[in-house]
Coordinates of N, CA, C and O in Angstrom, one line a residue:
M24 N 231.1 -56.9 202.1 CA 230.5 -58.2 202.1 C 229.3 -58.2 203.1 O 229.4 -57.8 204.2
T25 N 228.2 -58.8 202.6 CA 227.0 -58.9 203.5 C 226.7 -60.4 203.8 O 227.3 -61.3 203.1
K26 N 225.9 -60.7 204.7 CA 225.5 -62.1 205.0 C 224.8 -62.7 203.8 O 224.8 -64.0 203.7
F27 N 224.3 -61.9 202.9 CA 223.6 -62.5 201.7 C 224.5 -62.9 200.6 O 224.0 -63.4 199.6
D28 N 225.8 -62.6 200.7 CA 226.7 -62.9 199.6 C 226.8 -64.4 199.4 O 227.2 -64.9 198.4
K29 N 226.5 -65.2 200.5 CA 226.6 -66.6 200.4 C 225.3 -67.3 199.9 O 225.3 -68.5 199.7
V30 N 224.3 -66.5 199.8 CA 223.0 -67.1 199.3 C 223.1 -67.5 197.9 O 223.6 -66.8 197.0
K31 N 222.5 -68.7 197.6 CA 222.4 -69.2 196.2 C 221.0 -69.6 195.9 O 220.3 -70.1 196.7
I32 N 220.6 -69.3 194.7 CA 219.3 -69.5 194.2 C 219.4 -70.3 192.9 O 220.1 -69.9 192.0
E33 N 218.7 -71.4 192.9 CA 218.6 -72.3 191.7 C 217.2 -72.6 191.4 O 216.5 -73.3 192.1
I34 N 216.7 -72.1 190.2 CA 215.3 -72.4 189.8 C 215.2 -73.8 189.3 O 216.0 -74.2 188.4
L35 N 214.3 -74.5 189.9 CA 214.1 -75.9 189.5 C 212.9 -76.1 188.5 O 213.0 -76.9 187.7
K36 N 211.9 -75.3 188.7 CA 210.7 -75.4 187.9 C 210.0 -74.1 187.8 O 209.9 -73.4 188.8
D37 N 209.5 -73.8 186.6 CA 208.8 -72.5 186.3 C 207.6 -72.9 185.6 O 207.6 -73.0 184.4
E38 N 206.4 -73.0 186.3 CA 205.2 -73.5 185.7 C 204.2 -72.3 185.5 O 204.1 -71.4 186.3
T39 N 203.5 -72.3 184.3 CA 202.5 -71.3 184.1 C 201.2 -71.8 184.7 O 200.7 -72.9 184.3
L40 N 200.6 -71.1 185.6 CA 199.3 -71.4 186.2 C 198.2 -70.8 185.4 O 197.1 -71.4 185.3
S41 N 198.4 -69.6 184.9 CA 197.4 -68.9 184.1 C 198.1 -68.0 183.1 O 199.0 -67.3 183.5
K42 N 197.6 -67.9 181.9 CA 198.0 -66.9 180.9 C 196.8 -66.4 180.2 O 196.7 -66.4 179.0
N43 N 195.9 -65.8 181.1 CA 194.7 -65.2 180.6 C 195.0 -63.8 180.1 O 195.2 -63.6 178.9
W44 N 194.9 -62.9 181.0 CA 195.3 -61.5 180.7 C 196.8 -61.3 180.9 O 197.5 -60.8 180.0
Y45 N 197.3 -61.7 182.0 CA 198.7 -61.6 182.3 C 199.2 -63.0 182.6 O 198.5 -64.0 182.5
H46 N 200.4 -63.1 183.1 CA 201.1 -64.4 183.2 C 201.3 -64.7 184.7 O 202.1 -64.1 185.4
L47 N 200.6 -65.7 185.3 CA 200.8 -66.2 186.6 C 201.7 -67.4 186.6 O 201.3 -68.4 186.0
R48 N 202.8 -67.3 187.4 CA 203.7 -68.4 187.4 C 203.9 -69.0 188.8 O 203.8 -68.3 189.7
N49 N 204.2 -70.3 188.8 CA 204.5 -71.0 190.1 C 206.0 -71.4 189.9 O 206.3 -72.2 189.1
I50 N 206.9 -70.8 190.7 CA 208.3 -71.1 190.6 C 208.8 -71.8 191.8 O 208.6 -71.5 193.0
T51 N 209.5 -73.0 191.5 CA 210.1 -73.8 192.5 C 211.6 -73.7 192.4 O 212.1 -73.8 191.4
Y52 N 212.2 -73.4 193.6 CA 213.6 -73.1 193.6 C 214.3 -73.6 194.8 O 213.7 -73.7 195.9
N53 N 215.6 -73.9 194.7 CA 216.5 -74.2 195.8 C 217.0 -72.9 196.3 O 217.5 -72.1 195.6
Y54 N 216.8 -72.7 197.6 CA 217.3 -71.5 198.3 C 218.3 -71.9 199.3 O 218.0 -72.5 200.3
T55 N 219.6 -71.6 199.1 CA 220.7 -71.8 200.1 C 220.8 -70.5 200.8 O 221.3 -69.5 200.3
N56 N 220.4 -70.5 202.1 CA 220.4 -69.3 202.9 C 221.7 -68.9 203.4 O 222.7 -69.6 203.2
S57 N 221.7 -67.8 204.2 CA 223.0 -67.2 204.6 C 223.7 -68.1 205.7 O 224.9 -67.9 206.0
R58 N 223.0 -69.1 206.2 CA 223.6 -70.1 207.1 C 224.1 -71.4 206.4 O 224.5 -72.3 207.0
G59 N 223.9 -71.4 205.1 CA 224.3 -72.6 204.3 C 223.3 -73.7 204.2 O 223.6 -74.7 203.6
E60 N 222.1 -73.4 204.7 CA 221.0 -74.4 204.6 C 220.3 -74.3 203.3 O 219.9 -73.2 202.9
T61 N 220.0 -75.4 202.7 CA 219.3 -75.4 201.4 C 217.9 -75.9 201.6 O 217.7 -77.0 202.2
K62 N 216.9 -75.2 201.1 CA 215.5 -75.6 201.2 C 214.9 -75.4 199.8 O 215.2 -74.5 199.1
V63 N 213.9 -76.2 199.5 CA 213.1 -76.1 198.3 C 211.9 -75.1 198.7 O 211.2 -75.4 199.6
I64 N 211.8 -74.1 197.9 CA 210.7 -73.1 198.2 C 209.9 -72.9 196.9 O 210.4 -73.0 195.8
R65 N 208.6 -72.7 197.1 CA 207.7 -72.4 196.0 C 207.0 -71.0 196.2 O 206.6 -70.7 197.3
R66 N 207.0 -70.3 195.1 CA 206.4 -68.9 195.2 C 205.7 -68.7 193.8 O 206.1 -69.1 192.8
E67 N 204.6 -67.9 193.9 CA 203.9 -67.5 192.7 C 204.3 -66.1 192.4 O 204.6 -65.3 193.3
A68 N 204.4 -65.9 191.1 CA 204.8 -64.5 190.6 C 203.8 -64.1 189.5 O 203.6 -64.9 188.6
Y69 N 203.3 -62.9 189.6 CA 202.4 -62.4 188.6 C 203.2 -61.5 187.7 O 203.7 -60.5 188.2
D70 N 203.3 -61.8 186.4 CA 204.0 -61.0 185.4 C 203.1 -60.3 184.5 O 202.4 -61.0 183.7
R71 N 203.0 -59.0 184.7 CA 202.1 -58.2 183.8 C 202.8 -57.2 183.0 O 202.2 -56.3 182.4
G72 N 204.2 -57.4 182.9 CA 205.0 -56.4 182.2 C 205.3 -55.2 183.0 O 204.8 -55.1 184.2
N73 N 206.1 -54.3 182.5 CA 206.5 -53.1 183.2 C 205.6 -51.9 182.8 O 205.0 -52.0 181.7
G74 N 205.6 -50.9 183.6 CA 204.7 -49.8 183.4 C 205.4 -48.4 183.6 O 206.5 -48.3 184.0
A75 N 204.6 -47.4 183.4 CA 205.0 -46.0 183.6 C 203.9 -45.2 184.2 O 202.7 -45.5 183.9
T76 N 204.2 -44.2 185.0 CA 203.2 -43.3 185.6 C 203.8 -41.9 185.6 O 205.0 -41.7 185.5
I77 N 202.9 -40.9 185.7 CA 203.4 -39.5 185.6 C 202.6 -38.6 186.5 O 201.4 -38.7 186.6
L78 N 203.3 -37.6 187.0 CA 202.6 -36.5 187.7 C 202.5 -35.3 186.7 O 203.5 -34.8 186.1
L79 N 201.3 -34.9 186.4 CA 201.0 -33.8 185.5 C 200.7 -32.6 186.4 O 199.8 -32.6 187.2
F80 N 201.5 -31.5 186.3 CA 201.4 -30.4 187.2 C 201.3 -29.1 186.4 O 202.0 -28.8 185.5
D81 N 200.2 -28.3 186.8 CA 200.0 -27.0 186.2 C 200.5 -26.0 187.2 O 199.9 -25.7 188.2
P82 N 201.7 -25.4 187.0 CA 202.3 -24.5 188.0 C 201.5 -23.2 188.1 O 201.5 -22.6 189.2
R83 N 200.8 -22.7 187.0 CA 200.1 -21.5 187.1 C 198.9 -21.6 188.1 O 198.6 -20.8 188.9
R84 N 198.2 -22.8 188.0 CA 197.0 -23.0 188.8 C 197.4 -23.8 190.0 O 196.5 -24.1 190.9
Q85 N 198.6 -24.3 190.1 CA 199.1 -25.2 191.3 C 198.2 -26.4 191.4 O 197.8 -26.8 192.5
T86 N 197.8 -27.0 190.3 CA 197.0 -28.2 190.3 C 197.7 -29.4 189.7 O 198.6 -29.3 188.9
V87 N 197.2 -30.6 190.0 CA 197.7 -31.8 189.4 C 196.5 -32.4 188.7 O 195.3 -32.2 189.0
V88 N 196.8 -33.2 187.6 CA 195.8 -33.8 186.8 C 195.8 -35.3 187.2 O 196.8 -36.0 187.0
L89 N 194.7 -35.8 187.7 CA 194.6 -37.2 188.1 C 193.4 -37.8 187.3 O 192.7 -37.1 186.6
V90 N 193.3 -39.1 187.4 CA 192.2 -39.8 186.8 C 191.5 -40.7 187.8 O 192.1 -41.2 188.7
R91 N 190.2 -40.8 187.6 CA 189.4 -41.7 188.5 C 188.9 -42.8 187.6 O 188.3 -42.6 186.6
Q92 N 189.1 -44.1 188.1 CA 188.5 -45.2 187.4 C 188.3 -46.3 188.4 O 188.8 -46.3 189.5
F93 N 187.5 -47.3 187.9 CA 187.1 -48.4 188.8 C 188.2 -49.5 188.7 O 188.6 -49.9 187.6
R94 N 188.5 -50.0 189.9 CA 189.6 -51.1 190.0 C 189.0 -52.3 190.8 O 188.7 -52.2 192.0
M95 N 188.7 -53.3 190.1 CA 188.1 -54.5 190.7 C 188.9 -55.1 191.8 O 188.3 -55.4 192.9
P96 N 190.2 -55.2 191.8 CA 191.0 -55.8 192.9 C 190.7 -54.9 194.2 O 190.6 -55.5 195.3
A97 N 190.7 -53.6 194.0 CA 190.4 -52.8 195.2 C 189.0 -53.0 195.7 O 188.8 -53.0 196.9
H98 N 188.1 -53.2 194.8 CA 186.7 -53.4 195.2 C 186.5 -54.7 196.0 O 185.8 -54.7 197.0
V99 N 187.1 -55.7 195.6 CA 187.0 -57.0 196.3 C 187.8 -57.0 197.6 O 187.6 -58.0 198.4
N100 N 188.6 -56.0 197.8 CA 189.3 -55.9 199.1 C 188.6 -54.9 200.0 O 189.3 -54.3 200.9
G101 N 187.4 -54.6 199.8 CA 186.6 -53.8 200.7 C 186.5 -52.3 200.4 O 185.8 -51.5 201.1
H102 N 187.1 -51.9 199.3 CA 187.0 -50.5 198.9 C 185.9 -50.4 197.9 O 185.5 -51.4 197.3
D103 N 185.4 -49.2 197.6 CA 184.3 -49.1 196.6 C 184.9 -49.3 195.2 O 184.1 -49.5 194.2
G104 N 186.2 -49.3 195.0 CA 186.9 -49.5 193.8 C 187.2 -48.3 192.9 O 187.9 -48.4 192.0
W105 N 186.6 -47.2 193.3 CA 186.8 -46.0 192.5 C 188.1 -45.2 193.0 O 188.0 -44.6 194.1
L106 N 189.2 -45.4 192.3 CA 190.4 -44.8 192.8 C 190.8 -43.6 192.0 O 190.7 -43.5 190.8
L107 N 191.4 -42.6 192.7 CA 192.0 -41.4 192.1 C 193.5 -41.8 191.9 O 194.1 -42.1 192.9
E108 N 194.0 -41.7 190.7 CA 195.3 -42.1 190.4 C 196.0 -41.1 189.5 O 195.4 -40.4 188.7
A109 N 197.3 -41.2 189.5 CA 198.1 -40.5 188.4 C 197.9 -41.4 187.2 O 197.8 -42.6 187.2
P110 N 197.9 -40.7 186.0 CA 197.9 -41.4 184.7 C 199.0 -42.5 184.7 O 200.1 -42.2 185.1
A111 N 198.7 -43.7 184.1 CA 199.7 -44.7 184.1 C 199.3 -45.8 183.1 O 198.1 -45.8 182.6
G112 N 200.2 -46.6 182.7 CA 199.9 -47.7 181.8 C 201.1 -48.6 181.6 O 202.2 -48.3 182.0
L113 N 200.9 -49.7 180.9 CA 201.9 -50.7 180.6 C 202.8 -50.1 179.4 O 202.3 -49.3 178.6
L114 N 204.0 -50.6 179.4 CA 204.9 -50.1 178.3 C 204.5 -50.6 177.0 O 204.7 -49.9 176.0
D115 N 204.0 -51.8 176.9 CA 203.6 -52.4 175.6 C 204.8 -52.3 174.5 O 204.5 -51.8 173.4
D116 N 206.0 -52.6 174.9 CA 207.1 -52.7 174.1 C 207.7 -51.3 173.7 O 208.6 -51.2 172.9
D117 N 207.1 -50.2 174.2 CA 207.6 -48.9 174.0 C 208.7 -48.6 175.1 O 208.7 -49.2 176.1
N118 N 209.5 -47.6 174.8 CA 210.3 -47.1 175.9 C 209.5 -46.4 176.9 O 208.4 -45.9 176.5
P119 N 209.9 -46.3 178.2 CA 209.0 -45.7 179.2 C 208.5 -44.3 178.9 O 207.3 -44.0 179.1
A120 N 209.3 -43.4 178.3 CA 208.9 -42.0 178.0 C 207.9 -42.0 176.9 O 206.9 -41.2 177.0
E121 N 208.0 -42.8 175.9 CA 207.0 -42.9 174.8 C 205.7 -43.4 175.4 O 204.7 -43.0 175.0
A122 N 205.8 -44.5 176.2 CA 204.6 -45.1 176.7 C 203.8 -44.2 177.5 O 202.6 -44.1 177.4
I123 N 204.5 -43.4 178.4 CA 203.7 -42.5 179.3 C 203.1 -41.4 178.5 O 202.0 -40.9 178.8
R124 N 203.8 -40.9 177.4 CA 203.1 -39.9 176.6 C 201.8 -40.4 176.0 O 200.8 -39.7 175.9
R125 N 201.9 -41.6 175.5 CA 200.7 -42.3 174.9 C 199.6 -42.4 175.9 O 198.4 -42.0 175.6
E126 N 199.9 -42.9 177.1 CA 198.9 -43.1 178.1 C 198.3 -41.8 178.6 O 197.1 -41.7 178.8
V127 N 199.1 -40.7 178.7 CA 198.6 -39.4 179.1 C 197.5 -38.9 178.1 O 196.4 -38.5 178.5
T128 N 197.8 -39.0 176.9 CA 196.8 -38.6 175.9 C 195.6 -39.4 175.9 O 194.4 -38.9 175.9
E129 N 195.7 -40.8 176.0 CA 194.6 -41.7 176.0 C 193.7 -41.4 177.2 O 192.5 -41.3 177.1
E130 N 194.3 -41.2 178.4 CA 193.6 -41.1 179.6 C 193.1 -39.7 179.9 O 192.0 -39.5 180.4
T131 N 193.9 -38.7 179.6 CA 193.5 -37.3 180.0 C 193.2 -36.4 178.9 O 192.7 -35.3 179.1
G132 N 193.7 -36.7 177.7 CA 193.5 -35.8 176.6 C 194.7 -34.7 176.5 O 194.7 -34.0 175.5
Y133 N 195.6 -34.7 177.5 CA 196.7 -33.8 177.4 C 197.8 -34.4 176.5 O 198.0 -35.6 176.4
V134 N 198.5 -33.4 175.9 CA 199.7 -33.8 175.1 C 200.9 -33.2 175.9 O 200.9 -32.0 176.2
V135 N 201.8 -34.1 176.3 CA 203.0 -33.6 177.0 C 204.2 -33.7 176.1 O 204.4 -34.7 175.3
R136 N 205.0 -32.7 176.1 CA 206.2 -32.6 175.3 C 207.4 -33.1 176.1 O 208.1 -34.1 175.8
D137 N 207.7 -32.4 177.2 CA 208.9 -32.7 178.0 C 208.5 -33.5 179.2 O 207.7 -33.0 180.0
V138 N 209.0 -34.8 179.3 CA 208.7 -35.6 180.4 C 210.0 -35.7 181.2 O 211.1 -35.9 180.6
R139 N 210.0 -35.6 182.5 CA 211.2 -35.7 183.3 C 211.1 -37.0 184.1 O 210.2 -37.3 184.8
F140 N 212.2 -37.8 183.8 CA 212.3 -39.1 184.6 C 212.7 -38.8 186.0 O 213.6 -38.0 186.3
L141 N 211.9 -39.5 186.9 CA 212.2 -39.3 188.4 C 212.9 -40.4 189.0 O 214.0 -40.3 189.6
F142 N 212.3 -41.6 188.9 CA 212.9 -42.8 189.5 C 212.1 -44.0 189.0 O 211.1 -43.9 188.3
K143 N 212.5 -45.2 189.4 CA 211.7 -46.4 189.1 C 211.6 -47.3 190.3 O 212.4 -47.2 191.2
S144 N 210.5 -48.1 190.4 CA 210.3 -48.8 191.7 C 209.5 -50.1 191.4 O 208.6 -50.1 190.6
F145 N 209.9 -51.2 192.1 CA 209.0 -52.3 192.3 C 207.9 -51.9 193.2 O 208.1 -51.2 194.3
M146 N 206.6 -52.2 192.9 CA 205.5 -51.8 193.8 C 205.0 -52.9 194.7 O 204.5 -52.6 195.8
S147 N 205.2 -54.1 194.3 CA 204.8 -55.2 195.2 C 205.7 -56.4 194.9 O 205.3 -57.4 194.4
P148 N 207.0 -56.3 195.3 CA 208.0 -57.3 194.8 C 207.8 -58.7 195.4 O 208.5 -59.6 194.9
G149 N 207.0 -58.8 196.4 CA 206.7 -60.2 197.0 C 205.9 -61.0 196.1 O 205.9 -62.3 196.2
S150 N 205.2 -60.4 195.1 CA 204.3 -61.2 194.2 C 204.2 -60.8 192.8 O 203.8 -61.5 191.9
V151 N 204.6 -59.5 192.5 CA 204.4 -59.0 191.2 C 205.8 -58.6 190.6 O 206.6 -57.9 191.3
T152 N 206.0 -58.9 189.4 CA 207.3 -58.6 188.7 C 207.5 -57.2 188.3 O 208.6 -56.7 188.0
E153 N 206.4 -56.5 188.1 CA 206.3 -55.2 187.5 C 207.3 -54.1 188.1 O 207.3 -53.9 189.3
I154 N 208.0 -53.4 187.3 CA 208.7 -52.2 187.6 C 208.0 -51.0 187.0 O 207.6 -51.1 185.8
I155 N 207.7 -50.0 187.8 CA 207.1 -48.8 187.3 C 208.1 -47.7 187.2 O 208.9 -47.4 188.1
H156 N 208.1 -47.0 186.0 CA 209.0 -45.8 185.8 C 208.1 -44.6 186.1 O 207.1 -44.4 185.5
F157 N 208.7 -43.7 186.9 CA 208.0 -42.5 187.4 C 208.5 -41.3 186.6 O 209.7 -41.1 186.5
F158 N 207.5 -40.4 186.2 CA 207.9 -39.2 185.5 C 207.1 -38.0 186.0 O 206.1 -38.2 186.8
A159 N 207.5 -36.8 185.6 CA 206.7 -35.6 185.9 C 206.7 -34.8 184.7 O 207.7 -34.8 183.9
A160 N 205.7 -34.0 184.5 CA 205.6 -33.0 183.3 C 204.8 -31.8 183.7 O 203.8 -31.9 184.5
I161 N 205.2 -30.7 183.2 CA 204.4 -29.4 183.4 C 203.4 -29.4 182.3 O 203.7 -29.7 181.1
V162 N 202.2 -29.0 182.6 CA 201.1 -28.9 181.7 C 200.4 -27.5 181.9 O 200.5 -26.9 183.0
E163 N 199.6 -27.1 180.9 CA 198.7 -26.0 181.1 C 197.4 -26.3 180.3 O 197.4 -27.3 179.6
S164 N 196.4 -25.5 180.5 CA 195.1 -25.8 180.0 C 195.1 -26.1 178.5 O 194.4 -27.0 178.0
S165 N 195.9 -25.3 177.8 CA 195.9 -25.4 176.3 C 196.5 -26.7 175.8 O 196.4 -27.1 174.7
D166 N 197.2 -27.5 176.7 CA 197.8 -28.7 176.3 C 196.7 -29.9 176.2 O 197.0 -31.0 175.8
R167 N 195.5 -29.6 176.7 CA 194.5 -30.6 176.7 C 193.8 -30.5 175.3 O 192.9 -29.6 175.1
V168 N 194.1 -31.4 174.4 CA 193.7 -31.3 173.0 C 192.6 -32.3 172.7 O 192.0 -32.3 171.6
E169 N 192.4 -33.2 173.6 CA 191.3 -34.3 173.4 C 190.6 -34.4 174.7 O 191.0 -33.9 175.7
E170 N 189.5 -35.2 174.6 CA 188.7 -35.4 175.8 C 189.3 -36.3 176.8 O 189.1 -36.2 178.0
G171 N 190.1 -37.3 176.3 CA 190.6 -38.3 177.2 C 189.6 -39.3 177.5 O 188.6 -39.6 176.8
G172 N 189.7 -39.9 178.7 CA 188.7 -40.9 179.1 C 189.1 -42.4 178.9 O 188.4 -43.3 179.3
G173 N 190.3 -42.6 178.3 CA 190.8 -44.0 178.2 C 190.5 -44.5 176.8 O 189.8 -43.9 175.9
A174 N 191.1 -45.7 176.6 CA 190.9 -46.4 175.3 C 189.7 -47.3 175.3 O 189.6 -48.2 176.2
A175 N 188.8 -47.1 174.4 CA 187.5 -47.8 174.3 C 187.8 -49.3 174.2 O 187.1 -50.2 174.7
H176 N 188.8 -49.7 173.3 CA 189.1 -51.1 173.1 C 189.6 -51.8 174.3 O 189.6 -53.0 174.3
E177 N 190.0 -51.1 175.3 CA 190.5 -51.7 176.6 C 189.4 -51.5 177.7 O 189.7 -51.8 178.8
D178 N 188.2 -51.1 177.3 CA 187.1 -51.0 178.2 C 187.4 -50.0 179.3 O 186.9 -50.2 180.5
E179 N 188.2 -49.0 179.0 CA 188.5 -48.0 180.0 C 187.3 -46.9 180.1 O 186.8 -46.5 179.1
D180 N 187.0 -46.5 181.3 CA 186.0 -45.5 181.5 C 186.5 -44.6 182.6 O 186.3 -44.8 183.8
I181 N 187.2 -43.5 182.1 CA 188.1 -42.7 183.0 C 187.5 -41.3 183.1 O 187.2 -40.7 182.1
E182 N 187.5 -40.8 184.3 CA 187.2 -39.3 184.5 C 188.5 -38.6 184.8 O 189.3 -39.0 185.6
V183 N 188.6 -37.4 184.2 CA 189.8 -36.6 184.4 C 189.5 -35.6 185.5 O 188.4 -35.0 185.5
V184 N 190.3 -35.6 186.5 CA 190.1 -34.8 187.7 C 191.3 -33.9 188.0 O 192.4 -34.3 188.1
E185 N 191.1 -32.5 188.0 CA 192.1 -31.6 188.3 C 191.9 -31.1 189.8 O 190.9 -30.6 190.1
I186 N 193.0 -31.2 190.6 CA 192.9 -30.9 192.0 C 194.1 -30.1 192.4 O 195.2 -30.3 192.0
P187 N 193.9 -29.0 193.2 CA 195.1 -28.3 193.7 C 196.0 -29.3 194.5 O 195.5 -30.2 195.2
L188 N 197.3 -29.1 194.3 CA 198.3 -30.0 194.9 C 198.1 -30.1 196.4 O 198.1 -31.2 197.0
D189 N 197.8 -28.9 197.1 CA 197.7 -29.0 198.5 C 196.4 -29.8 198.9 O 196.5 -30.5 199.9
D190 N 195.4 -29.7 198.1 CA 194.2 -30.5 198.4 C 194.4 -32.0 198.2 O 194.0 -32.8 199.0
A191 N 195.2 -32.3 197.2 CA 195.6 -33.7 196.9 C 196.4 -34.3 198.1 O 196.1 -35.4 198.5
M192 N 197.3 -33.5 198.6 CA 198.0 -34.0 199.8 C 197.1 -34.2 201.0 O 197.3 -35.2 201.7
K193 N 196.1 -33.4 201.2 CA 195.2 -33.6 202.3 C 194.4 -34.9 202.0 O 194.0 -35.6 202.9
M194 N 194.1 -35.2 200.7 CA 193.3 -36.4 200.4 C 194.1 -37.6 200.6 O 193.5 -38.7 200.8
V195 N 195.4 -37.5 200.6 CA 196.3 -38.7 201.0 C 196.1 -38.9 202.5 O 195.9 -40.1 202.9
E196 N 196.1 -37.9 203.2 CA 195.9 -38.1 204.7 C 194.6 -38.6 205.1 O 194.5 -39.4 206.0
T197 N 193.5 -38.2 204.4 CA 192.2 -38.7 204.7 C 191.9 -40.1 204.1 O 190.9 -40.7 204.4
G198 N 192.7 -40.6 203.2 CA 192.5 -41.9 202.5 C 191.7 -41.8 201.3 O 191.5 -42.8 200.6
E199 N 191.3 -40.5 200.9 CA 190.6 -40.4 199.6 C 191.5 -40.7 198.4 O 191.0 -41.2 197.4
I200 N 192.8 -40.5 198.5 CA 193.8 -40.9 197.6 C 194.6 -42.0 198.3 O 195.3 -41.8 199.3
C201 N 194.5 -43.3 197.8 CA 195.1 -44.4 198.5 C 195.9 -45.3 197.5 O 196.1 -46.4 197.8
D202 N 196.2 -44.8 196.3 CA 197.0 -45.5 195.3 C 198.4 -45.2 195.5 O 198.9 -44.1 195.6
G203 N 199.2 -46.3 195.7 CA 200.6 -46.1 196.0 C 201.4 -45.3 195.1 O 202.2 -44.4 195.5
K204 N 201.4 -45.5 193.8 CA 202.2 -44.7 192.8 C 201.8 -43.2 192.9 O 202.6 -42.4 192.7
T205 N 200.5 -43.0 193.1 CA 200.0 -41.6 193.1 C 200.5 -40.9 194.4 O 201.0 -39.7 194.3
I206 N 200.5 -41.6 195.5 CA 201.0 -41.0 196.7 C 202.5 -40.7 196.6 O 203.0 -39.6 197.0
M207 N 203.3 -41.6 196.0 CA 204.7 -41.4 195.8 C 204.9 -40.1 194.9 O 205.8 -39.3 195.3
L208 N 204.1 -40.0 193.9 CA 204.3 -38.8 193.0 C 203.9 -37.5 193.7 O 204.6 -36.5 193.5
L209 N 202.8 -37.5 194.4 CA 202.4 -36.3 195.1 C 203.4 -35.9 196.2 O 203.7 -34.7 196.4
Q210 N 203.9 -36.9 196.9 CA 204.9 -36.6 197.9 C 206.2 -36.0 197.3 O 206.8 -35.1 197.8
W211 N 206.6 -36.6 196.1 CA 207.7 -36.0 195.4 C 207.4 -34.6 195.0 O 208.3 -33.7 195.2
A212 N 206.2 -34.3 194.5 CA 205.8 -32.9 194.1 C 205.8 -32.0 195.3 O 206.3 -30.8 195.1
A213 N 205.3 -32.4 196.4 CA 205.3 -31.5 197.6 C 206.8 -31.2 198.0 O 207.0 -30.1 198.5
L214 N 207.7 -32.1 197.9 CA 209.1 -31.9 198.3 C 209.8 -31.1 197.2 O 210.9 -30.5 197.5
N215 N 209.4 -31.1 196.0 CA 210.1 -30.5 194.9 C 209.3 -29.4 194.1 O 209.5 -29.2 193.0
R216 N 208.4 -28.8 194.8 CA 207.5 -27.8 194.2 C 208.3 -26.7 193.5 O 207.9 -26.3 192.4
A217 N 209.3 -26.3 194.1 CA 210.1 -25.2 193.6 C 210.7 -25.5 192.2 O 210.7 -24.7 191.3
S218 N 211.1 -26.8 192.0 CA 211.7 -27.2 190.7 C 210.6 -27.3 189.7 O 210.9 -27.3 188.5
L219 N 209.3 -27.5 190.1 CA 208.2 -27.6 189.2 C 207.8 -26.3 188.7 O 207.1 -26.2 187.6
T220 N 208.0 -25.3 189.5 CA 207.5 -23.9 189.1 C 208.6 -23.1 188.5 O 208.4 -22.0 188.0
A221 N 209.8 -23.6 188.5 CA 211.0 -22.8 187.9 C 210.9 -22.7 186.4 O 210.4 -23.6 185.8

């Protein structure tokens, strides 16, 4: 038993503030805390659906396949906006493994057969509902059957970048790679390199 076993949450109101691209909600709820005190709290939650991401690793060349694209939220927060990231995308009603296979081909041109589920994670649970499913897959040069570059109908403009894993880890330290999901996958790869080359 923990102190939070006594906590009670009762949603009083769930208002839509915006339903433009995704769903921004303002939720009002009663929160009875661990001391038995009840307060009315309001929080905004951004609901964009759940997603998937993947580490593509070529064991022969010891490289990872990343994508570079412009991200407006990063840009308005003082970054130039051009982020190096692991391929990723929303599930769009597919199961996570199917969704990540689709996204890999759209973004990188690679076709992956065997995807290995690693873990799932909330990335910003204080404001965003999204859960990301993390995968890894072994690739080789011959698996790149298309150019990639993203889906034109989604206005994606993506560069495919292949980097030695060791260099990518150094880029995390220098801040050249600063995307959370990508850092998590690269750290997983560094810790589990033997299982990727077996």
